[in-house]
Tab-separated table of C-alpha atoms in Angstrom:
chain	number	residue	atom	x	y	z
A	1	UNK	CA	32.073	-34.047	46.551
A	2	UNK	CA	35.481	-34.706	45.142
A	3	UNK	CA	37.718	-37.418	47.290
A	4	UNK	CA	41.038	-35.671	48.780
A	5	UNK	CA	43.958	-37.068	48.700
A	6	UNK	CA	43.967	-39.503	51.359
A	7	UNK	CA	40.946	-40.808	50.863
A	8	UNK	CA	41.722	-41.610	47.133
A	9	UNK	CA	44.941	-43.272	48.252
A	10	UNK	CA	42.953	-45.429	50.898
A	11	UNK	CA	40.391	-46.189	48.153
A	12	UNK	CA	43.541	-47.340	45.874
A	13	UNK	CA	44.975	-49.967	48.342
A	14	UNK	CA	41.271	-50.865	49.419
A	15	UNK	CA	40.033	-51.778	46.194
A	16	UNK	CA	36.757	-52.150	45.156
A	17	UNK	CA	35.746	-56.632	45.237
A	18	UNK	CA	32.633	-57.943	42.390
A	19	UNK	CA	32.435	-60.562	44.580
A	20	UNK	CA	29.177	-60.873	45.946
A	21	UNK	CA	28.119	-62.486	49.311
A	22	UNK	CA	25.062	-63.991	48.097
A	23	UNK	CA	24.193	-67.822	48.130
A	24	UNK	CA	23.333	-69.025	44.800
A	25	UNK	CA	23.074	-73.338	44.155
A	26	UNK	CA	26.089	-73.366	41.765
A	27	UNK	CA	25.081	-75.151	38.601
A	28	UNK	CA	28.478	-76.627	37.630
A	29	UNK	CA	31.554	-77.998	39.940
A	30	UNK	CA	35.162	-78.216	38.935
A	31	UNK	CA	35.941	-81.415	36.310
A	32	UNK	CA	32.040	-80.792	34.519
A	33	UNK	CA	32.039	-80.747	30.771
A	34	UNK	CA	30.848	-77.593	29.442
A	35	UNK	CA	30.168	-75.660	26.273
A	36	UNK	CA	29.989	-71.735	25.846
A	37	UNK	CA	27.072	-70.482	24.157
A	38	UNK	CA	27.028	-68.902	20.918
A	39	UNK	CA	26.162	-65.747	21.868
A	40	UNK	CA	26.581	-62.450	19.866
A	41	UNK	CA	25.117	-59.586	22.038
A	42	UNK	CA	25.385	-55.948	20.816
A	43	UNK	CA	26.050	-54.448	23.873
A	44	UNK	CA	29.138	-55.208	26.078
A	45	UNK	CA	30.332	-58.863	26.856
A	46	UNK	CA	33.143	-60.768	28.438
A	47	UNK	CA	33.342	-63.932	26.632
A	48	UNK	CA	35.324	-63.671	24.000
A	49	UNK	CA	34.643	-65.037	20.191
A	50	UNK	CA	37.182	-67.362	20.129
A	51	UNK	CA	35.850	-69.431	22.588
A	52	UNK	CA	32.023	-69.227	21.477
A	53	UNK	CA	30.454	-72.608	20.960
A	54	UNK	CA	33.686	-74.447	22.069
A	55	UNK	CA	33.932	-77.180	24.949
A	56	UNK	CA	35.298	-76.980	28.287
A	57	UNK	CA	35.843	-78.094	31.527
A	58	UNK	CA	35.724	-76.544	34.735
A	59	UNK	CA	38.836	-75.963	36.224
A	60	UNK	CA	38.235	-73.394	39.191
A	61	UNK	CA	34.968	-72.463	40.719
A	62	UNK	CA	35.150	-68.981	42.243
A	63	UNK	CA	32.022	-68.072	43.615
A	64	UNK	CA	29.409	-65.491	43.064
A	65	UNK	CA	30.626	-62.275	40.825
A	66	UNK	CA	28.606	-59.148	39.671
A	67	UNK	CA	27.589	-60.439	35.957
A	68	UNK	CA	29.636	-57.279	33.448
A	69	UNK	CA	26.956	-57.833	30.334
A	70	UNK	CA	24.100	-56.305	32.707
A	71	UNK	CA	26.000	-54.083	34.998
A	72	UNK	CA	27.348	-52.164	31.838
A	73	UNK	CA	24.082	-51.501	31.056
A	74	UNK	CA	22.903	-50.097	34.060
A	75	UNK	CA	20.744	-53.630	34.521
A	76	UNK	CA	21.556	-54.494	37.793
A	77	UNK	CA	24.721	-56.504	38.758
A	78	UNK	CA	22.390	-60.235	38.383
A	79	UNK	CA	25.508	-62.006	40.699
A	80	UNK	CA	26.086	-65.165	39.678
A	81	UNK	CA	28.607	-67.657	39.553
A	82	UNK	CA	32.218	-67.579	38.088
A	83	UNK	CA	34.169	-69.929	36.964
A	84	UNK	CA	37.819	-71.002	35.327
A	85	UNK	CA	37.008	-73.109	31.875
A	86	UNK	CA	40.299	-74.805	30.332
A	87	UNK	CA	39.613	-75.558	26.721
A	88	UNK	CA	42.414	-77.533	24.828
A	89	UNK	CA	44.416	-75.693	22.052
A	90	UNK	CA	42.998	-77.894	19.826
A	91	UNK	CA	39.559	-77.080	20.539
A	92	UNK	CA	40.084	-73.757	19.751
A	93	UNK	CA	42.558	-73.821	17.202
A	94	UNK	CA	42.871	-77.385	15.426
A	95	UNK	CA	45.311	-79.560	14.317
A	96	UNK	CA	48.021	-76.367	14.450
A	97	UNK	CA	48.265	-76.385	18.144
A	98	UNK	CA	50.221	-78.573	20.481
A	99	UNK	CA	47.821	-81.233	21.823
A	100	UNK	CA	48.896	-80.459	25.341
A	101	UNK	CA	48.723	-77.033	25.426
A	102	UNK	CA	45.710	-75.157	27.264
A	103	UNK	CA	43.680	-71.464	27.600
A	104	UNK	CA	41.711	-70.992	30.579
A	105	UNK	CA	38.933	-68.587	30.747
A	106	UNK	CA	37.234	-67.280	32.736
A	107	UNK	CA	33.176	-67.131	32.636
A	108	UNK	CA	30.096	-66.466	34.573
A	109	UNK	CA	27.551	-68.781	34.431
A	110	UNK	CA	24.982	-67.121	31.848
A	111	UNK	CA	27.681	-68.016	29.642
A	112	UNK	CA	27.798	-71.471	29.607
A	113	UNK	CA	25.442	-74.620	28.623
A	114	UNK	CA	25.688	-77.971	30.202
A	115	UNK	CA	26.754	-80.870	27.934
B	1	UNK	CA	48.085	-24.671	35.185
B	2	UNK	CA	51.127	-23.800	33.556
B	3	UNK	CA	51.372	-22.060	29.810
B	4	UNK	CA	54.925	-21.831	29.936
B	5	UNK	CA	55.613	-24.306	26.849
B	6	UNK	CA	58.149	-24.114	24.091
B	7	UNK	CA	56.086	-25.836	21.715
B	8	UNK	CA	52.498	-25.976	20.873
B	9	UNK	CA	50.401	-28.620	23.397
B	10	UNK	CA	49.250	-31.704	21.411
B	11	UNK	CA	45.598	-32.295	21.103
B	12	UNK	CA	45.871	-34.915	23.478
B	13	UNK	CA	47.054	-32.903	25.916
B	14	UNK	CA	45.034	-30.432	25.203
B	15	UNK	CA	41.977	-32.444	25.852
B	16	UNK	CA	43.642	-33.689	29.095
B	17	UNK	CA	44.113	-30.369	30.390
B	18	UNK	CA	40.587	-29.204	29.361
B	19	UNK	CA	38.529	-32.248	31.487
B	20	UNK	CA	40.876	-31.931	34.438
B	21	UNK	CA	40.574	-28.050	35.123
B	22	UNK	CA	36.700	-28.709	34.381
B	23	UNK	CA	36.300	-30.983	36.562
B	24	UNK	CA	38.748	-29.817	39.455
B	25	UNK	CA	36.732	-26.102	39.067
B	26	UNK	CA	33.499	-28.273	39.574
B	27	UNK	CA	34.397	-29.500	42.778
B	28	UNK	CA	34.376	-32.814	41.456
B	29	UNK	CA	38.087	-34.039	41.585
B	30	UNK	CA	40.868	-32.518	43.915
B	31	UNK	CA	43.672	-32.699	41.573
B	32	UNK	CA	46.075	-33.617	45.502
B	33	UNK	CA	44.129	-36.539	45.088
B	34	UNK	CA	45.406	-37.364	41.389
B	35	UNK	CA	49.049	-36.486	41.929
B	36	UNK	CA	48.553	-38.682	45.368
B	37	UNK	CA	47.586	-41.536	42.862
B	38	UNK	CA	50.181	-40.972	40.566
B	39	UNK	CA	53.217	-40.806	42.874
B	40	UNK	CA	51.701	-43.983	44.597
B	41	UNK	CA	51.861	-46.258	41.257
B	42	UNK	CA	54.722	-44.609	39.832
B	43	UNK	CA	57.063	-44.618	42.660
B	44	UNK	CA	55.237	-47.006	45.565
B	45	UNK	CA	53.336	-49.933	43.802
B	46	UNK	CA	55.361	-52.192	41.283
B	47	UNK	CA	56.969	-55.647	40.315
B	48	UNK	CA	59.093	-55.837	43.533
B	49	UNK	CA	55.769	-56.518	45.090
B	50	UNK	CA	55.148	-59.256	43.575
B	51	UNK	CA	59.032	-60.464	43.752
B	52	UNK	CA	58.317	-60.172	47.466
B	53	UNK	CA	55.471	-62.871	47.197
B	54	UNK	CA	57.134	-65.097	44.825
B	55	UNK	CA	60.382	-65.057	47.319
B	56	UNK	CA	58.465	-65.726	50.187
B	57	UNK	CA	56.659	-68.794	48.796
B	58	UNK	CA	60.173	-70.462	47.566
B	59	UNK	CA	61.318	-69.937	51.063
B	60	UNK	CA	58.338	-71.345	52.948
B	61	UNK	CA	56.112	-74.095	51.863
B	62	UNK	CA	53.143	-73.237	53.995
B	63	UNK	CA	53.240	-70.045	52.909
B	64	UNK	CA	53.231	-71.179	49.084
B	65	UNK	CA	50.346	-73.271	50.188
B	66	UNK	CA	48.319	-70.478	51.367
B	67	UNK	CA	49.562	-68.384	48.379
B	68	UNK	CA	47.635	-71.077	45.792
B	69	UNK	CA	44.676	-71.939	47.745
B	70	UNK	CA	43.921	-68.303	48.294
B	71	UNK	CA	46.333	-65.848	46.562
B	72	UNK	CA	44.389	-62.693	47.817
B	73	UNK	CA	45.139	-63.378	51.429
B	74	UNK	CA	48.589	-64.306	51.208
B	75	UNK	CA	49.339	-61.384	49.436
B	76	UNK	CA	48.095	-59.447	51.818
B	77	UNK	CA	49.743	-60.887	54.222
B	78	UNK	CA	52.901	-59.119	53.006
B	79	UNK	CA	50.845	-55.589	52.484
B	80	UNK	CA	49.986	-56.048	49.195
B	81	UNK	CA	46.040	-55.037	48.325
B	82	UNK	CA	43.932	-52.614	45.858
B	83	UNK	CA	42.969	-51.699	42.749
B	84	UNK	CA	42.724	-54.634	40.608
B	85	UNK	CA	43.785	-57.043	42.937
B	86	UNK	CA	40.765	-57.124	44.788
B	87	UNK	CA	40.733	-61.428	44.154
B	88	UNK	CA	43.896	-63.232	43.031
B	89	UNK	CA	44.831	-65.971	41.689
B	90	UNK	CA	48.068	-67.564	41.259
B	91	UNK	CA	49.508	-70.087	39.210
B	92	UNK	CA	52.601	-71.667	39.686
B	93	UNK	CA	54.793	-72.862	37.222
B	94	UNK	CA	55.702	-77.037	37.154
B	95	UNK	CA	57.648	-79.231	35.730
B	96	UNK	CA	55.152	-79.777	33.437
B	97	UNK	CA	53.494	-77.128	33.086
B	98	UNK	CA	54.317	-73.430	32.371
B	99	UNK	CA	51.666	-70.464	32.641
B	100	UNK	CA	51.523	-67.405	30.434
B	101	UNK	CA	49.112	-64.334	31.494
B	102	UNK	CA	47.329	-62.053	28.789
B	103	UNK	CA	43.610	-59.977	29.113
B	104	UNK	CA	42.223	-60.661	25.338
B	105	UNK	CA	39.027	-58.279	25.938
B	106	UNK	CA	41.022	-55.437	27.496
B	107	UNK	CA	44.184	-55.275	29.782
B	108	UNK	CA	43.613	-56.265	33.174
B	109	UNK	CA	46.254	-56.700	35.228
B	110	UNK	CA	47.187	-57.499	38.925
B	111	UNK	CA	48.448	-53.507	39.863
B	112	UNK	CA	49.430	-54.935	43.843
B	113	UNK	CA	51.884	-56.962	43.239
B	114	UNK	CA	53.033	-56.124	39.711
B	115	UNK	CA	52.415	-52.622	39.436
B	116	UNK	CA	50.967	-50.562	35.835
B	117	UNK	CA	51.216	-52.978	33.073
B	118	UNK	CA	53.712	-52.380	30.116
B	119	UNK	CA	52.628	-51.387	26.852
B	120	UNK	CA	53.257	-54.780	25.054
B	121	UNK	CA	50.932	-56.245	27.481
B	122	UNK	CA	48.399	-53.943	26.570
B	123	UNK	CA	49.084	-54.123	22.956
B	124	UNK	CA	47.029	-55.608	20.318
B	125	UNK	CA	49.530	-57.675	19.245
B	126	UNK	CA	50.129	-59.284	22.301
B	127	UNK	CA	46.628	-59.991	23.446
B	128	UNK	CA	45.414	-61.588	19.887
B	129	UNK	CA	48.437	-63.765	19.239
B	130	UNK	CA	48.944	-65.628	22.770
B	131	UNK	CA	46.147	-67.315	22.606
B	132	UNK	CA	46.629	-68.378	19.418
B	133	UNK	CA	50.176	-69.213	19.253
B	134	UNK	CA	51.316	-68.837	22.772
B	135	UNK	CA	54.987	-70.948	21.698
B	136	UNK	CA	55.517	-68.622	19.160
B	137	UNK	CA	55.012	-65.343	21.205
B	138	UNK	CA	57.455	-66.684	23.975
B	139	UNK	CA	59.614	-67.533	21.400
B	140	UNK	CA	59.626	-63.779	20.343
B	141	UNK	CA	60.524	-62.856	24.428
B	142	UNK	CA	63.636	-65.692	23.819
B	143	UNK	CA	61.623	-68.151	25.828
B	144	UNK	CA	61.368	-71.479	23.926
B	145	UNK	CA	59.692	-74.576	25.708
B	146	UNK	CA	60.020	-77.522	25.233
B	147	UNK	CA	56.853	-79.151	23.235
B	148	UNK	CA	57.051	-81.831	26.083
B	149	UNK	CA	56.156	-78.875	28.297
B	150	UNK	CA	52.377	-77.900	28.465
B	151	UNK	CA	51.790	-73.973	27.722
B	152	UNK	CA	48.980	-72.710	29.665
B	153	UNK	CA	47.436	-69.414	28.903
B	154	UNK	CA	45.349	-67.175	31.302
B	155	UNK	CA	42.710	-65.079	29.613
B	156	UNK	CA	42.111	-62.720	32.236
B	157	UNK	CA	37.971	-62.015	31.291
B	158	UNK	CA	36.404	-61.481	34.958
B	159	UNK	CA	37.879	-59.640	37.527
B	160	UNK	CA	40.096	-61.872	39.011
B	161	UNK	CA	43.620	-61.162	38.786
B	162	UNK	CA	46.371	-63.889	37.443
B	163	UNK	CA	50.137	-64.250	38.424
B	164	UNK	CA	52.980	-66.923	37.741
B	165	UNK	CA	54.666	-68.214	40.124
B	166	UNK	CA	57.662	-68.835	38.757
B	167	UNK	CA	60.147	-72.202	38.890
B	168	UNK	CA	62.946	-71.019	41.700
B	169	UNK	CA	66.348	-71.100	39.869
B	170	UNK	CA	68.551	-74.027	40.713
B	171	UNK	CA	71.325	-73.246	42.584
B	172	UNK	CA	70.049	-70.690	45.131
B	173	UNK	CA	69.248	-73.366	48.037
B	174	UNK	CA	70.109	-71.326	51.526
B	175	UNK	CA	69.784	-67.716	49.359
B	176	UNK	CA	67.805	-65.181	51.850
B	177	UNK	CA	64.718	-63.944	50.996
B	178	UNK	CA	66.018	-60.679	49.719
B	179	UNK	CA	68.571	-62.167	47.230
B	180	UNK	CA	65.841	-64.404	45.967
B	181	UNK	CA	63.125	-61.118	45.184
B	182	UNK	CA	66.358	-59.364	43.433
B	183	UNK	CA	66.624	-62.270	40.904
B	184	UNK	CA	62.226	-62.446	40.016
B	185	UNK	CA	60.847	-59.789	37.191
B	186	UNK	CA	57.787	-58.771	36.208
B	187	UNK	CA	58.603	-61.024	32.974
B	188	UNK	CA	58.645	-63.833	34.732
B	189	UNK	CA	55.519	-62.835	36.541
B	190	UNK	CA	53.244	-62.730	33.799
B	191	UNK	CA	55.063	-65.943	32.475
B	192	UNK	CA	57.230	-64.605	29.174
B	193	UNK	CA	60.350	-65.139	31.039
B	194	UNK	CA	61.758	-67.604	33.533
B	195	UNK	CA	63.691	-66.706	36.465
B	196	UNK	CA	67.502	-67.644	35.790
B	197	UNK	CA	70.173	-67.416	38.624
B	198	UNK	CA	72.888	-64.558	37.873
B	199	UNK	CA	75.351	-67.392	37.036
B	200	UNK	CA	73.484	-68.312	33.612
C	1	UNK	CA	29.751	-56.498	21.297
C	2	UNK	CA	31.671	-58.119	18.797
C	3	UNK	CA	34.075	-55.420	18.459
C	4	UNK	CA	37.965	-54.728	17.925
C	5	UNK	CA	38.801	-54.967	21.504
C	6	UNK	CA	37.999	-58.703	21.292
C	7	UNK	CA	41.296	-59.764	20.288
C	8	UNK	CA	41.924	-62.905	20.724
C	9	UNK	CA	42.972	-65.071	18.126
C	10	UNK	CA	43.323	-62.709	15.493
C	11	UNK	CA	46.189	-61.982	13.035
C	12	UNK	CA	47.616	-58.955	11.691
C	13	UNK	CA	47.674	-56.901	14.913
C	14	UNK	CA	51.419	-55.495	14.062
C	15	UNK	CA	54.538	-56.642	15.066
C	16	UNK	CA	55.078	-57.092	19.414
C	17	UNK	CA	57.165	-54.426	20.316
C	18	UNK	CA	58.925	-54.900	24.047
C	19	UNK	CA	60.326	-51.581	25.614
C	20	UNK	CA	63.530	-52.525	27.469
C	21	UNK	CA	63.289	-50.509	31.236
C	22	UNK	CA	60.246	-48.979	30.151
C	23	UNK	CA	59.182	-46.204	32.298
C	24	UNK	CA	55.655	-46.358	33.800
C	25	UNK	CA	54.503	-43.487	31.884
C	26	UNK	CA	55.874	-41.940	29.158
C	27	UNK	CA	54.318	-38.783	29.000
C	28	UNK	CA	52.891	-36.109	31.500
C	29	UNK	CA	49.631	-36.319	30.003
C	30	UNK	CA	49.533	-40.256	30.847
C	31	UNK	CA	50.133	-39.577	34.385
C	32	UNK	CA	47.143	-37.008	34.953
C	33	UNK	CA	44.844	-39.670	32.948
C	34	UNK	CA	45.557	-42.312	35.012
C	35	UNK	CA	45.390	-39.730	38.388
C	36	UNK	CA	42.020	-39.038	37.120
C	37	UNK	CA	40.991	-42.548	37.120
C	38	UNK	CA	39.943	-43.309	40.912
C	39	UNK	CA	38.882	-39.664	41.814
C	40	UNK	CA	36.567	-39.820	38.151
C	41	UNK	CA	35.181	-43.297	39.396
C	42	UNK	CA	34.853	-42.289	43.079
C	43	UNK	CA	32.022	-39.995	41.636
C	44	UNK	CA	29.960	-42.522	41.100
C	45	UNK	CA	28.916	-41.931	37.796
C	46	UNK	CA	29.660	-45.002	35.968
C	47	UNK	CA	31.032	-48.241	36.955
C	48	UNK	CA	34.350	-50.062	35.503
C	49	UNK	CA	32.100	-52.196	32.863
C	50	UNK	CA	30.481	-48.971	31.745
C	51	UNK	CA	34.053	-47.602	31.114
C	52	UNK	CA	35.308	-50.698	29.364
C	53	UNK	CA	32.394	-50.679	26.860
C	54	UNK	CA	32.703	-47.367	26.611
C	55	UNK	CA	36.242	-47.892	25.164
C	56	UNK	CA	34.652	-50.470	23.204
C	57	UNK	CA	32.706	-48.600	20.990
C	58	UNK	CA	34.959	-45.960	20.159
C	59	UNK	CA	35.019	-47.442	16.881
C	60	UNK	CA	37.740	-50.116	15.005
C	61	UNK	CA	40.060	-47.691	13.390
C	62	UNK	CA	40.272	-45.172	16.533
C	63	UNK	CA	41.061	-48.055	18.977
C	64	UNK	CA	43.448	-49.551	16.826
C	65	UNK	CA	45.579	-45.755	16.735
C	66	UNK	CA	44.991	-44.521	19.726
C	67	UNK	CA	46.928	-45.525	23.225
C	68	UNK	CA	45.904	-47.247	25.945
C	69	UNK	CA	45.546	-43.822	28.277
C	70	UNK	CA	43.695	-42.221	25.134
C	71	UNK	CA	41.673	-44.832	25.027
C	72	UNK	CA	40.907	-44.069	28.962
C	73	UNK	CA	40.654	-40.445	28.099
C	74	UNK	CA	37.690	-41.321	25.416
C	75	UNK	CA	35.877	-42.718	27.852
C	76	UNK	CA	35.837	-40.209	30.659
C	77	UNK	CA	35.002	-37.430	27.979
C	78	UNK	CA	32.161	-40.228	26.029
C	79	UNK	CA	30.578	-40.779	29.871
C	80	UNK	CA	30.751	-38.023	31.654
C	81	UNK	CA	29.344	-36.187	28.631
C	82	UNK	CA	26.609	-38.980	28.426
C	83	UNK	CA	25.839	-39.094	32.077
C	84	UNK	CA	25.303	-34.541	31.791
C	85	UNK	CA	28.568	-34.170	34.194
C	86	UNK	CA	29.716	-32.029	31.516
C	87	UNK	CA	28.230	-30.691	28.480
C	88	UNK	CA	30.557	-31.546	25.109
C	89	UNK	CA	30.106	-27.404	24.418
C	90	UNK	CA	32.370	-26.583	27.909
C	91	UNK	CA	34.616	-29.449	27.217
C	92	UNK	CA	35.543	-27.962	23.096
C	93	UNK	CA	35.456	-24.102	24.722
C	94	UNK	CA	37.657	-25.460	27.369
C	95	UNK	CA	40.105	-27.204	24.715
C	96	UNK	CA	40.197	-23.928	22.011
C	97	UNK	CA	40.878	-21.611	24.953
C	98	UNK	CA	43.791	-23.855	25.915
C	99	UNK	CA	45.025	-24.180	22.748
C	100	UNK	CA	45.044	-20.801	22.367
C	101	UNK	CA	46.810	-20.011	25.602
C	102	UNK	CA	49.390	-22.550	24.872
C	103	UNK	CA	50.198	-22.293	21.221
């Protein structure tokens, strides 16, 4: 059954959350010391290379998210948590970038390893 | 669907045509419904949103405080909700500290309060170099800061939705509301611009 | 997948090109794709990280010179064709009769 027109704008200005209302014992708190994993999966991902293997910290905690790399896949949405990770400029790019600059990232937890 | 054309359709549009009238003769999209969705984020949903927001947290400090502990509720305070905006986030701008918004992976965007994103946003060239050389980028939008100033970039990955909140200009103390939104723009929203009062 | 899409931090991705008072579409055809967007989803069909990866294997050289809405257009036509909504036969007889009603 097709939506009509009022319906689809009422979808529009509802939205549609990830955010899933399920308690899960969150394995890292804003200020932890992270690294992302080296991961190279074939199918579809949200980390990005250029922060593969490269250290973190926690900078917001958001709660528990529908995990992308399964749901694409028709695996199940596997919530877990999400989080803000602020790498330095240098981390990522070396000596090039200004020591005080930042990029912050966001990424579930099956993404990252303790340190 | 109209043939009355004075020059061939492209394949593009072609194609376009071809999956709507499938799927509208289906029964499986109500093509009121698409031109409902267009007119709304053509004409309805846009950057004065957002100015709306930014205004409303330079005039009142408890709402700015709601606004960054909890940007998706204080938005919609003011009527702003949807489509990827479902959780927001927003950043403000310091004196130390200025923010800069890109999606690397894709092009997400926060649609509420800043409407369809342009196409340099979306643009390959864009997403790959801010990360990289975010300085240089603003540079390229006549934005230089200061290498005292620290440049913070915002790879939208998840489905949370980023937005600056931008430095209010000096010289607009006891400005209404209204004057304030007139002076923010999307630029400054997604943290390639600053906000400058008309005098500058 | 470690695809195109995955831009970050790469280099020779053209020059950046700002529009001054860019419109919010700038073709007809841009505003039906993005129309089609909720109403498509609404089906139920696929979900939004279906549709991104969708777009993400389209291939290097066709994301790189294609536009964003085409991009969303390849991935309607890739999943609904995918998921049997539509068969890729009706969608080309749909296309050559248009084009032939239109040229």
């Amino acid at each position: 059954m097709a939506i009509n027109r009022e319906q689809a704008v009422a979808a529009a200005s509802r939205g549609a959350s990830t955010r899933v209302a399920q308690v899960i014992a969150a394995r890292f708190k804003v200020g932890d010391r992270i690294r992302i994993r080296n991961i190279n999966p074939v199918g579809h991902t949200r980390v990005p290379r250029y922060i593969r293997g490269k250290v973190a910290t926690i900078e917001r905690a958001y709660g528990v998210f529908i995990f992308p790399d399964t749901h694409a896949a028709q695996a199940g949405e596997k919530p877990q948590h999400l989080y803000a990770a602020r790498f330095s400029a240098r981390e990522l790019w070396g000596e090039q970038a200004n020591p005080l600059d930042n990029v912050v990232v966001d990424v579930w937890d099956d993404y990252v390893d303790p340190i | 669907m109209s043939t009355n054309h004075n020059r061939p359709l492209s394949d593009v549009e072609i194609r376009v045509k071809a999956l709507e009238s499938l799927l509208v003769e289906k029964g499986l999209v109500d093509a009121a419904a698409v031109d409902a969705l267009i007119d709304t984020y053509e004409h309805k949903v846009g950057p004065r949103n957002g100015a709306q927001v930014v205004a409303r947290a330079w005039q009142d400090p408890a709402y700015k405080a709601r606004l960054l502990a909890d940007g998706t509720a204080a938005i919609a305070e003011l009527g702003f909700t949807g489509m990827q905006g479902e959780d927001m986030v927003v950043v403000e701008n310091t004196l130390d500290t200025h923010n800069v918004i890109v999606c690397t992976l894709c092009s997400c965007y926060p649609w509420p309060t800043l409407g369809l994103p342009p196409v340099w946003f979306k643009s390959a060239a864009y997403r790959s170099r801010v990360v990289l050389d975010p300085r240089g980028v603003l540079s390229e939008f006549g934005l230089e800061i200061p290498a005292e100033i620290r440049v913070q970039v915002w790879d939208s990955t998840s489905e949370i939705r980023y937005m600056v909140l931008p430095e209010r200009p000096a010289g607009t103390e006891g400005w209404h509301e209204a004057q304030l939104a007139a002076l923010v723009t999307r630029d400054a929203m997604i943290g390639v611009a600053k906000v400058t009062h008309p005098n500058e | 997948m470690n695809g195109i899409h995955d831009t970050g931090g790469m280099h020779g991705l053209g020059p950046l090109v700002v529009e001054q008072d860019e419109p919010v579409f700038h073709h007809e055809w841009e505003r039906r794709v993005f129309g089609l967007f909720l109403p498509i989803a609404a089906m139920g069909t696929f979900n939004l990280d279906e549709f991104r990866h969708a777009i993400e294997r389209m291939g290097a050289s066709g994301y790189l010179n294609t536009s964003y809405y085409e991009h969303w257009l390849h991935a309607f036509e890739t999943l609904l064709v995918e998921k049997g909504v539509l068969q890729q036969t009706e969608l080309a007889a749909r296309c050559a009769q248009i084009a032939q009603e239109t040229h």
